[in-house]
CSV table of N, CA and C in Angstrom, one decimal:
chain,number,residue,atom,x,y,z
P,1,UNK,N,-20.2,-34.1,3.9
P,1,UNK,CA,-20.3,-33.5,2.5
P,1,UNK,C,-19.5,-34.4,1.6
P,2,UNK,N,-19.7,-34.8,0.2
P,2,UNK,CA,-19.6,-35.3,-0.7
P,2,UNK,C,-18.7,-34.7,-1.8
P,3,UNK,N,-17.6,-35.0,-2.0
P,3,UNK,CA,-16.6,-33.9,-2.7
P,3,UNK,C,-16.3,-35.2,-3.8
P,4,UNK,N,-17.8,-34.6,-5.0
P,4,UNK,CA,-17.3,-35.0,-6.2
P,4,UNK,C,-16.1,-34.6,-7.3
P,5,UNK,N,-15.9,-35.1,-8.1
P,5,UNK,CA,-14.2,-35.0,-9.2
P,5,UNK,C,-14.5,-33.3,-9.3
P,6,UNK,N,-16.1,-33.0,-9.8
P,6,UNK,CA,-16.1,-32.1,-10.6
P,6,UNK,C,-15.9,-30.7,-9.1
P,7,UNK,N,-16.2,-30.7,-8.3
P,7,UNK,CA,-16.7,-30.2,-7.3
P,7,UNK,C,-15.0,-29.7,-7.0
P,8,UNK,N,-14.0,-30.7,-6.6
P,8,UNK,CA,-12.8,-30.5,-6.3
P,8,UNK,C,-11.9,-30.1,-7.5
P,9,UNK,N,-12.0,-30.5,-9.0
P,9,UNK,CA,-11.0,-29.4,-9.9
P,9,UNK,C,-11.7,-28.2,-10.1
P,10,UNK,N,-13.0,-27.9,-9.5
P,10,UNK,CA,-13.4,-25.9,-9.6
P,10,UNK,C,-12.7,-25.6,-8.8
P,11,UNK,N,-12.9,-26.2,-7.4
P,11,UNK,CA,-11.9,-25.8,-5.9
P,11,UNK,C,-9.9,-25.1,-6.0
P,12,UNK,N,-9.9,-26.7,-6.9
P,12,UNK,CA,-8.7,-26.2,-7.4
P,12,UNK,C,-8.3,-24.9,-8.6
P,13,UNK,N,-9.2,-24.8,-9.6
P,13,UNK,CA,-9.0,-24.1,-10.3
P,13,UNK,C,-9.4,-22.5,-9.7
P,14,UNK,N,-10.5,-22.8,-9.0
P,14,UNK,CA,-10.5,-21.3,-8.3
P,14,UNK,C,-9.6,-20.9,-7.7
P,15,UNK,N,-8.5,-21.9,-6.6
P,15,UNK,CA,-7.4,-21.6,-6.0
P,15,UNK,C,-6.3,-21.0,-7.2
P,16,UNK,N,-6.3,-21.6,-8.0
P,16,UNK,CA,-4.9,-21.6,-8.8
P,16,UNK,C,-5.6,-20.1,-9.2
P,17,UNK,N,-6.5,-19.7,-10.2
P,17,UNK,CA,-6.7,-18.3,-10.4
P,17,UNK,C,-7.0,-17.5,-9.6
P,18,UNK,N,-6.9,-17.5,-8.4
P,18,UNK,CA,-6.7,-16.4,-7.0
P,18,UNK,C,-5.4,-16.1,-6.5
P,19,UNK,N,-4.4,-17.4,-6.7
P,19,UNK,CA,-3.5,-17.3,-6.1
P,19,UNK,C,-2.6,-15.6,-6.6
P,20,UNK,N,-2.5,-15.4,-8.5
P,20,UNK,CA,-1.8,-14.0,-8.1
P,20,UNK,C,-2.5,-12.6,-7.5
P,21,UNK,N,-3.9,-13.1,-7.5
P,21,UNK,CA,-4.2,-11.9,-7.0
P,21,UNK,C,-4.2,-12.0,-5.3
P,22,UNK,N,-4.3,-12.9,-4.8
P,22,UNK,CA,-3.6,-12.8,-3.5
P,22,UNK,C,-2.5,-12.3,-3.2
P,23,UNK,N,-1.7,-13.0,-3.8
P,23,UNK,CA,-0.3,-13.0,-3.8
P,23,UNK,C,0.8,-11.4,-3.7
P,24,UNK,N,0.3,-10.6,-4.2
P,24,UNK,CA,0.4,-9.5,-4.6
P,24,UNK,C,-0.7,-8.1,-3.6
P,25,UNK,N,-1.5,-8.7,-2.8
P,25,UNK,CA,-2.5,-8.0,-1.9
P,25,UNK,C,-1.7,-7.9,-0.5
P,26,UNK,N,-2.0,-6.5,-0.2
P,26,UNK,CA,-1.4,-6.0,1.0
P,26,UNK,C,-2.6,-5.4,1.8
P,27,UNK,N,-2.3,-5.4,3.1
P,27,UNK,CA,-3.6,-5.1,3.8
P,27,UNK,C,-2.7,-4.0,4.5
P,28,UNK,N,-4.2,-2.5,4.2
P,28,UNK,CA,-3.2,-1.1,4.2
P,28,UNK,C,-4.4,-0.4,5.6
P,29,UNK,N,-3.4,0.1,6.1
P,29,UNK,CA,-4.8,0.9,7.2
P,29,UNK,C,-4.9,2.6,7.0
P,30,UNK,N,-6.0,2.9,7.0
P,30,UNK,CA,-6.4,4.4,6.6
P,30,UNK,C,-5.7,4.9,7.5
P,31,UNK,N,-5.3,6.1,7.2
P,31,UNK,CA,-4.3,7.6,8.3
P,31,UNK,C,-5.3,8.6,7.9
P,32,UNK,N,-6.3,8.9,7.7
P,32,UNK,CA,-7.1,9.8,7.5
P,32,UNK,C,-7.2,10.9,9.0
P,33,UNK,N,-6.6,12.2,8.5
P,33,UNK,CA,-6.2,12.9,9.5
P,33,UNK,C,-7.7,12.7,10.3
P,34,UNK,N,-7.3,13.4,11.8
P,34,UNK,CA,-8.5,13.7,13.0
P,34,UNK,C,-9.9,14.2,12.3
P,35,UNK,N,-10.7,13.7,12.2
P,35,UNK,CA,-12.0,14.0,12.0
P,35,UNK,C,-12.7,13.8,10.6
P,36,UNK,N,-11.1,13.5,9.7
P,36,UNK,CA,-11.9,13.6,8.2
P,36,UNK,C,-11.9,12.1,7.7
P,37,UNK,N,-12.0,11.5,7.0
P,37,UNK,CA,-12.5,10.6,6.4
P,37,UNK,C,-11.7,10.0,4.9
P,38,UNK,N,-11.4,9.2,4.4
P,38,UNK,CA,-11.4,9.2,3.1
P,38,UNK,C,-12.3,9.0,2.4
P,39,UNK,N,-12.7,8.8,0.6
P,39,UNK,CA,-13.9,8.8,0.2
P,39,UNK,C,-13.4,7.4,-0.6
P,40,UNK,N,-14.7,6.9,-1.0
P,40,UNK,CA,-14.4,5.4,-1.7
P,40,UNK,C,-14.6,5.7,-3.2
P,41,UNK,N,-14.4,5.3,-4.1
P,41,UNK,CA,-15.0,6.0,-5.7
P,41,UNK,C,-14.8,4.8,-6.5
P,42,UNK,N,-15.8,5.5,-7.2
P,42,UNK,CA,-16.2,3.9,-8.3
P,42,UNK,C,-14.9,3.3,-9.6
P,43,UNK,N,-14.3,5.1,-9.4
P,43,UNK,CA,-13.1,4.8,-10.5
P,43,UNK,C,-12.2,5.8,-9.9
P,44,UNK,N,-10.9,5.2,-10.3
P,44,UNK,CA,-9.8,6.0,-10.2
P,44,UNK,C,-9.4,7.8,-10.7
P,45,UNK,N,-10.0,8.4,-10.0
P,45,UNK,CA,-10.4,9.9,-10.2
P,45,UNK,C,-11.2,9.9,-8.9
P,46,UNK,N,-10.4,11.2,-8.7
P,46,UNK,CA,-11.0,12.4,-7.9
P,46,UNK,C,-12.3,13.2,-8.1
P,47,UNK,N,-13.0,12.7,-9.5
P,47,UNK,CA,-13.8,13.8,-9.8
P,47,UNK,C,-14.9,12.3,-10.0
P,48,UNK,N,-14.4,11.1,-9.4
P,48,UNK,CA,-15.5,9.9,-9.6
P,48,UNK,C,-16.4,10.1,-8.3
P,49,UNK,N,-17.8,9.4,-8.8
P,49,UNK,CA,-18.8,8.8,-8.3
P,49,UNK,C,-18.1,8.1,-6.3
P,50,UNK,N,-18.7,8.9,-5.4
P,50,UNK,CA,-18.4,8.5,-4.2
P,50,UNK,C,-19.4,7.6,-3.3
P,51,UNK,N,-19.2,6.1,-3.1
P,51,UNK,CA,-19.7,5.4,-2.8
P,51,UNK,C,-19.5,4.5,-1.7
P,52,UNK,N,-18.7,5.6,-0.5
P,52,UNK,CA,-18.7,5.7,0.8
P,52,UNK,C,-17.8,6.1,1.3
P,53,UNK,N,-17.3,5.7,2.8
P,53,UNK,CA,-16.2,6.8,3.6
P,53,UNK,C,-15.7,5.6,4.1
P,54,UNK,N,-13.9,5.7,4.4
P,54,UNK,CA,-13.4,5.1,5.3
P,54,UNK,C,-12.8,6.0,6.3
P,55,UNK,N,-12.5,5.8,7.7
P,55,UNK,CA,-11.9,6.4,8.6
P,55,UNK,C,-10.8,6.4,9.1
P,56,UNK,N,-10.0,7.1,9.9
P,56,UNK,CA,-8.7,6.7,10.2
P,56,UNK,C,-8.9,5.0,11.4
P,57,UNK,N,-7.7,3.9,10.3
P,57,UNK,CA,-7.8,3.1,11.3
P,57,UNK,C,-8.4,1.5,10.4
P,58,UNK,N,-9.4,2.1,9.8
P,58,UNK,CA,-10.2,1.2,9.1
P,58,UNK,C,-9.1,0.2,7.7
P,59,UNK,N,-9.1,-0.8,7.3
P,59,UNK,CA,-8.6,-1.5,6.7
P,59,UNK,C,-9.0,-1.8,5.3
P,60,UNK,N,-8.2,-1.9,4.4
P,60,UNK,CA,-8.3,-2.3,2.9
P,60,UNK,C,-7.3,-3.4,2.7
P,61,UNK,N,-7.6,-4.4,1.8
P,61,UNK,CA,-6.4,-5.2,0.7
P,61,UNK,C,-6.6,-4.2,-0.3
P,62,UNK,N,-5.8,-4.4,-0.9
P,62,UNK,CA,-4.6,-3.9,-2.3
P,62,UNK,C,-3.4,-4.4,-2.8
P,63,UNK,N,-3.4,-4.2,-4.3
P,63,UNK,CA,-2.2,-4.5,-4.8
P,63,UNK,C,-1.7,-3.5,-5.0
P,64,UNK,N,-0.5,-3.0,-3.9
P,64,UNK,CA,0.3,-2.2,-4.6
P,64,UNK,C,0.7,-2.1,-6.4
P,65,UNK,N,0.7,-3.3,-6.7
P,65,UNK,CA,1.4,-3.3,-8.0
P,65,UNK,C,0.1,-2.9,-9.2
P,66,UNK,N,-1.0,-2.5,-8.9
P,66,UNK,CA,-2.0,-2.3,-9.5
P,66,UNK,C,-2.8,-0.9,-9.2
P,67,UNK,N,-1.7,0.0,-8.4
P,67,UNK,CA,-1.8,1.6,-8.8
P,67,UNK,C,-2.5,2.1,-9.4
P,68,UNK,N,-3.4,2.8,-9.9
P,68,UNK,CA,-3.8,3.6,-11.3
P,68,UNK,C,-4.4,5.1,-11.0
P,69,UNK,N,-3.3,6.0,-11.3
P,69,UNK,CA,-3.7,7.8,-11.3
P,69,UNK,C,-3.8,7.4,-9.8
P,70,UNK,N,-3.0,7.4,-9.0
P,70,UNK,CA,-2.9,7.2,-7.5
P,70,UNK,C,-4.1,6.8,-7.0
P,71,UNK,N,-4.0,6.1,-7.2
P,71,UNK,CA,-5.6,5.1,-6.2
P,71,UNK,C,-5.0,3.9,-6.8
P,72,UNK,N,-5.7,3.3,-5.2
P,72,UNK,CA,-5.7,1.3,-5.0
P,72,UNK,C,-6.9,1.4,-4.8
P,73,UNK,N,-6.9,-0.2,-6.1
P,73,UNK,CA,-8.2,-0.5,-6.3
P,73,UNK,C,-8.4,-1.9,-5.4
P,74,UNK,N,-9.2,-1.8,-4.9
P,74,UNK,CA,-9.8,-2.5,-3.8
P,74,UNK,C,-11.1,-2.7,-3.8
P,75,UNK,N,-11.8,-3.2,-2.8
P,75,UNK,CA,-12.7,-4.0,-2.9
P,75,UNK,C,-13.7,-3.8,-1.7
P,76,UNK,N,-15.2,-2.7,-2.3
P,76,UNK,CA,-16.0,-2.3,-1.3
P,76,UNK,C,-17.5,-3.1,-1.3
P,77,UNK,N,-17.8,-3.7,-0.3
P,77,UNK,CA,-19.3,-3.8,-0.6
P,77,UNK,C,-19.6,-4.5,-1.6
P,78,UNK,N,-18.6,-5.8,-1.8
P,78,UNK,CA,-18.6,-6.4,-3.0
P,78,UNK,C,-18.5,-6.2,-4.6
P,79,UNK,N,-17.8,-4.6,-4.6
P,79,UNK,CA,-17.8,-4.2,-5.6
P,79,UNK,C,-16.1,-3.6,-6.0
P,80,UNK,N,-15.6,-3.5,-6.9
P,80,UNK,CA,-14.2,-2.7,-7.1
P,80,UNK,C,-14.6,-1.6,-6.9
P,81,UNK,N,-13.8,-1.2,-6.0
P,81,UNK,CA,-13.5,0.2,-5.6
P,81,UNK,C,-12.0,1.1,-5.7
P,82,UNK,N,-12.2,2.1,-5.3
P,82,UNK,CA,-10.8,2.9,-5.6
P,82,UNK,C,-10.9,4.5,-4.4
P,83,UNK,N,-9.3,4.2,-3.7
P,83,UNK,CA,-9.0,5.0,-3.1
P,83,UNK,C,-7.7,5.3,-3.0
P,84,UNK,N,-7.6,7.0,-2.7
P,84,UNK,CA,-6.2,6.9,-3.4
P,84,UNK,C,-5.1,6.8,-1.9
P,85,UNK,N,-3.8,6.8,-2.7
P,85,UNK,CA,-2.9,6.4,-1.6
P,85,UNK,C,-2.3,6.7,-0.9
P,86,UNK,N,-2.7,8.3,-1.2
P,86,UNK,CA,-2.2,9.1,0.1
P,86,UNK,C,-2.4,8.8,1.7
P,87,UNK,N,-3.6,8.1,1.8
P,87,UNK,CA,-4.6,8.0,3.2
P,87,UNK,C,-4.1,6.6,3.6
P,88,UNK,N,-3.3,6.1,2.8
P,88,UNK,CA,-3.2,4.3,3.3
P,88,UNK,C,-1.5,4.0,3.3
P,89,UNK,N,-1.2,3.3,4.7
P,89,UNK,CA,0.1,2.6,4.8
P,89,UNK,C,0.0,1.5,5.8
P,90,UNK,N,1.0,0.8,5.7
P,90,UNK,CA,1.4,-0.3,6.1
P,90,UNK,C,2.2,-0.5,7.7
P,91,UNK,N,1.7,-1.2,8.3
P,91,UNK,CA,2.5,-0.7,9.9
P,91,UNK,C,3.7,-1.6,9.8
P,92,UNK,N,5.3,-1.0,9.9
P,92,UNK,CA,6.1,-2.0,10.1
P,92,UNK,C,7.0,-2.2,11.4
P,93,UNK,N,7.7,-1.3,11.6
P,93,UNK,CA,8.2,-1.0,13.4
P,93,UNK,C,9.5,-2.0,13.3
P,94,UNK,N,10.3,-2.0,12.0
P,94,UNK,CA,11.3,-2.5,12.1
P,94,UNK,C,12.7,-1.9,11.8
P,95,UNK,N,13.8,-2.3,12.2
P,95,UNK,CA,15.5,-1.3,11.8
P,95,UNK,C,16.0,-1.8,10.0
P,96,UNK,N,16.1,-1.0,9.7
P,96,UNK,CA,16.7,-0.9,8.1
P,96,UNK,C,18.2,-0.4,7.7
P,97,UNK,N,19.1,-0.9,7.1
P,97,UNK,CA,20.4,-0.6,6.7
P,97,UNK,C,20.1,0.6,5.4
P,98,UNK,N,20.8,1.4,5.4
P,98,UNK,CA,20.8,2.0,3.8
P,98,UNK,C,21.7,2.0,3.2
P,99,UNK,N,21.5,1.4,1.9
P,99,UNK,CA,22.3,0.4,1.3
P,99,UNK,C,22.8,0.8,-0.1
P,100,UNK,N,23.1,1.6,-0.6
P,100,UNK,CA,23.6,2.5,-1.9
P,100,UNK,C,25.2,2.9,-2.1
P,101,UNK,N,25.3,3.3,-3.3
P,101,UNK,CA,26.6,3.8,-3.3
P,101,UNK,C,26.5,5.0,-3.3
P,102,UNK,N,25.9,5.9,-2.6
P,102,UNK,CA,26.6,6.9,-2.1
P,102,UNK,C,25.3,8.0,-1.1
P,103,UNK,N,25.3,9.2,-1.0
P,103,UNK,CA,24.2,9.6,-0.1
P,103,UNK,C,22.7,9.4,-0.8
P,104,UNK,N,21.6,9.3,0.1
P,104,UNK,CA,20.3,8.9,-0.4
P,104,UNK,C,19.3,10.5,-0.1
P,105,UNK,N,18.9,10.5,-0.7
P,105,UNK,CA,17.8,12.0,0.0
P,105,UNK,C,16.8,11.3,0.0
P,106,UNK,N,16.5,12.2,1.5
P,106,UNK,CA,15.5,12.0,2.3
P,106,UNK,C,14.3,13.1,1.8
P,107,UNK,N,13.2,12.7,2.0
P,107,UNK,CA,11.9,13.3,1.0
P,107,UNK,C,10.8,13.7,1.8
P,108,UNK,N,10.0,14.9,2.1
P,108,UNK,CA,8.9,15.3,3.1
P,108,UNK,C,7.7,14.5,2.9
P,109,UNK,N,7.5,13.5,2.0
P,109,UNK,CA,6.7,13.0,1.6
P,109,UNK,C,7.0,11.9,0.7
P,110,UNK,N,6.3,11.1,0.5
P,110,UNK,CA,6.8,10.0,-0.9
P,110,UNK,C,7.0,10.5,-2.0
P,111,UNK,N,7.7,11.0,-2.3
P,111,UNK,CA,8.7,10.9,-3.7
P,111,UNK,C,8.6,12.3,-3.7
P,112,UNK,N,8.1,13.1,-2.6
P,112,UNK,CA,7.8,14.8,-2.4
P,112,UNK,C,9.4,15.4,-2.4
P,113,UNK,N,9.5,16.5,-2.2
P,113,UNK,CA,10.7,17.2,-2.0
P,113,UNK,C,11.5,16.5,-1.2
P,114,UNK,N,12.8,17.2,-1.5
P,114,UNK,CA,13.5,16.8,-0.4
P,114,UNK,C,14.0,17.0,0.9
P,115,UNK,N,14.3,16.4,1.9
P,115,UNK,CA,14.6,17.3,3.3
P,115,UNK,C,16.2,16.9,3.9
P,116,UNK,N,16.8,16.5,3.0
P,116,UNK,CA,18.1,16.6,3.7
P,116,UNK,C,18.9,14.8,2.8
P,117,UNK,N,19.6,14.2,3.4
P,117,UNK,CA,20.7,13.0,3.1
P,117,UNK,C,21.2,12.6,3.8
P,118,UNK,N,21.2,11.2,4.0
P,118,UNK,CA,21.4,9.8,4.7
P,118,UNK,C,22.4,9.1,4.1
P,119,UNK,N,23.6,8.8,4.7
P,119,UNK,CA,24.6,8.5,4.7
P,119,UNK,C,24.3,7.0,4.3
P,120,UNK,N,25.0,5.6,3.3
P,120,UNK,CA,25.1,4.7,3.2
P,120,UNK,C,25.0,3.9,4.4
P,121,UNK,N,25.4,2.5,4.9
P,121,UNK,CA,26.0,1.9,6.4
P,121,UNK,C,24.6,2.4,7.5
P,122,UNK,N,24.2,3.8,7.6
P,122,UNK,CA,23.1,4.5,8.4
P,122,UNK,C,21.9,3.9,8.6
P,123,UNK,N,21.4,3.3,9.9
P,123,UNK,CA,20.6,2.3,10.4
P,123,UNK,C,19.1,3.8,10.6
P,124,UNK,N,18.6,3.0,10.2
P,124,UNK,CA,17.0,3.8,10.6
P,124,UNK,C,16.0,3.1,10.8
P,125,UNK,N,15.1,3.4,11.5
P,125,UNK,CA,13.9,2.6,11.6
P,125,UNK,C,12.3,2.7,11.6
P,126,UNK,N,12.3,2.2,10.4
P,126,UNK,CA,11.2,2.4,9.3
P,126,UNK,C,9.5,2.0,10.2
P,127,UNK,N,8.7,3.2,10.7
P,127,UNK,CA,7.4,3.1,10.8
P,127,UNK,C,6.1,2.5,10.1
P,128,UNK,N,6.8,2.8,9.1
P,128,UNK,CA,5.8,1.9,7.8
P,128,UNK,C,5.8,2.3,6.7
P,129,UNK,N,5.5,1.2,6.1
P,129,UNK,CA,5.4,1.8,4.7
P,129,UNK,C,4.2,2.5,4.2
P,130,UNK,N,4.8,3.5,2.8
P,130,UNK,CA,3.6,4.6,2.3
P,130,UNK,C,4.1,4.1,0.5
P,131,UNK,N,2.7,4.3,-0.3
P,131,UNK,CA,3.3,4.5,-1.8
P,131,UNK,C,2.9,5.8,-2.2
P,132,UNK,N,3.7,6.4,-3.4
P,132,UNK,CA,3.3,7.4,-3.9
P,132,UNK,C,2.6,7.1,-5.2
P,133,UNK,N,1.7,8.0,-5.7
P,133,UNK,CA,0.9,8.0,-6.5
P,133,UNK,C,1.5,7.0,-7.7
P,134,UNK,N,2.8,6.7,-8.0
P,134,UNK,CA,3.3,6.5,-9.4
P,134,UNK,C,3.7,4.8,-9.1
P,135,UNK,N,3.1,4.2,-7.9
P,135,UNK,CA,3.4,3.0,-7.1
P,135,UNK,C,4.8,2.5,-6.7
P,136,UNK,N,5.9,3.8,-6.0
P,136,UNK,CA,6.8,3.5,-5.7
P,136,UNK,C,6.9,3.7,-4.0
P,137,UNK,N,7.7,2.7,-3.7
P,137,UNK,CA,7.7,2.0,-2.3
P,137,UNK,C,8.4,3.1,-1.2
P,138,UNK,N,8.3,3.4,-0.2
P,138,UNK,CA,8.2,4.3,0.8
P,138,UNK,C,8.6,3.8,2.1
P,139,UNK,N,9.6,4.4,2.8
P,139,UNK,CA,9.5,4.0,4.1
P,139,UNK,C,9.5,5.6,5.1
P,140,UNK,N,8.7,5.2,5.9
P,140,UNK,CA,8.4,6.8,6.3
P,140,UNK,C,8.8,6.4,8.4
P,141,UNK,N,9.7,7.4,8.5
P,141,UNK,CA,11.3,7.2,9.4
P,141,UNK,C,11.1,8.2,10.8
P,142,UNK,N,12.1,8.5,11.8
P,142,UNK,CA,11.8,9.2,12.6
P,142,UNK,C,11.5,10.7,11.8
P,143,UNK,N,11.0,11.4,12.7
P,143,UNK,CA,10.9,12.6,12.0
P,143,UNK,C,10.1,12.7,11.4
P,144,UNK,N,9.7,11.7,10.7
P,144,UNK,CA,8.3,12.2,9.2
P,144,UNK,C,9.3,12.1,8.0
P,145,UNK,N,10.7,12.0,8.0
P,145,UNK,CA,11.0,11.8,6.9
P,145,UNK,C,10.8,10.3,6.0
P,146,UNK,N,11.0,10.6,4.6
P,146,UNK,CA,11.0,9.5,3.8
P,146,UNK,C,11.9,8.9,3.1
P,147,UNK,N,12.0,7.8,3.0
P,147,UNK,CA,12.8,7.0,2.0
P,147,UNK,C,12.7,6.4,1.2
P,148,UNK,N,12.9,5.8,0.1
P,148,UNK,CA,12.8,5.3,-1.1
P,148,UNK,C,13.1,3.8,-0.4
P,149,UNK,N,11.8,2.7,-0.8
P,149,UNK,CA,12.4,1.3,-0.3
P,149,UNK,C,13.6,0.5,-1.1
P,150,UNK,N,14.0,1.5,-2.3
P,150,UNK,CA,14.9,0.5,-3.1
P,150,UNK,C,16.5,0.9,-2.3
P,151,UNK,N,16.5,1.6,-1.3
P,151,UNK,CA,17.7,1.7,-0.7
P,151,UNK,C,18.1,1.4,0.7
P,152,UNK,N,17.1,0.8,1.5
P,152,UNK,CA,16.7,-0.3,2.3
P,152,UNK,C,16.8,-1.4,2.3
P,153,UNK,N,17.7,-2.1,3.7
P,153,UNK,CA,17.7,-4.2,3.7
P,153,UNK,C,17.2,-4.0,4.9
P,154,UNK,N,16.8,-4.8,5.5
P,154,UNK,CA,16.2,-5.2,6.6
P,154,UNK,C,17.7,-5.6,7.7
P,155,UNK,N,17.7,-5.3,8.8
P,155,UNK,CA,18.7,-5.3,9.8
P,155,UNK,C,18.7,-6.9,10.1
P,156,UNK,N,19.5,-7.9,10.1
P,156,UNK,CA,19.0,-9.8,10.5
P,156,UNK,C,19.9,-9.4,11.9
């Protein structure tokens, strides 16, 4: 194959204008309880247009950082899509320091109530990450409890 001038600066230019939307894409796997499904929608709403099902297990990219009314907008069938973020997390299976100046509470859910406090120094180990509707970062721990990732380092 023949890679004329004009052929290789599109190549390039297409690279350079993908790079932030790569850059910022996370690949999230559905938790869609036993038997039920999530739904796919053409827009961010609950009350949108449903234009298919994912399962527990099944895979999306997403930009966390592109949230909107709790759905990540993603990419179905060649088309933008939106699902929300309750049903999608990240698998991590690693130990975390907690790292604050003073107790952190612990949450039944991402950014849900609260279910108790975690001492500073206190090592835990984060299952994966979850976001909450408002696109803030989650680490969900023994127990089912949650944490806020801004109070989290990674154990070296």
């Amino acid at each position: 194959m023949k890679h004329t001038p004009s052929l290789i600066l599109f190549s390039l230019l297409l690279t350079l204008f993908m790079l932030p939307v790569l850059a910022g894409a996370e690949t999230l796997e559905c938790i869609a309880p036993e038997g039920q499904y999530v739904n796919v929608r053409n827009r961010a709403s609950s009350s949108a247009a449903t234009w298919g099902i994912l399962h527990a297990g099944d895979l999306i990219d997403a930009n966390p950082a592109e949230i909107e009314n709790g759905f990540f907008k993603t990419t179905y069938k060649d088309h933008d899509a939106y699902v929300s973020v309750k049903f999608f997390e990240i698998a991590v299976g690693a130990d975390y320091t907690v790292s604050a100046n003073g107790r952190v509470r612990m949450r039944k859910s991402p950014a849900g109530s609260a279910s108790g406090f975690i001492q500073p120094g206190k090592r835990v180990h984060v299952f994966a990450w979850r976001y909450a509707g408002d696109g803030t970062k989650w680490a969900r721990c023994a127990g089912g409890s949650y944490i806020s990732a801004d109070y989290l380092v990674p154990v070296l």
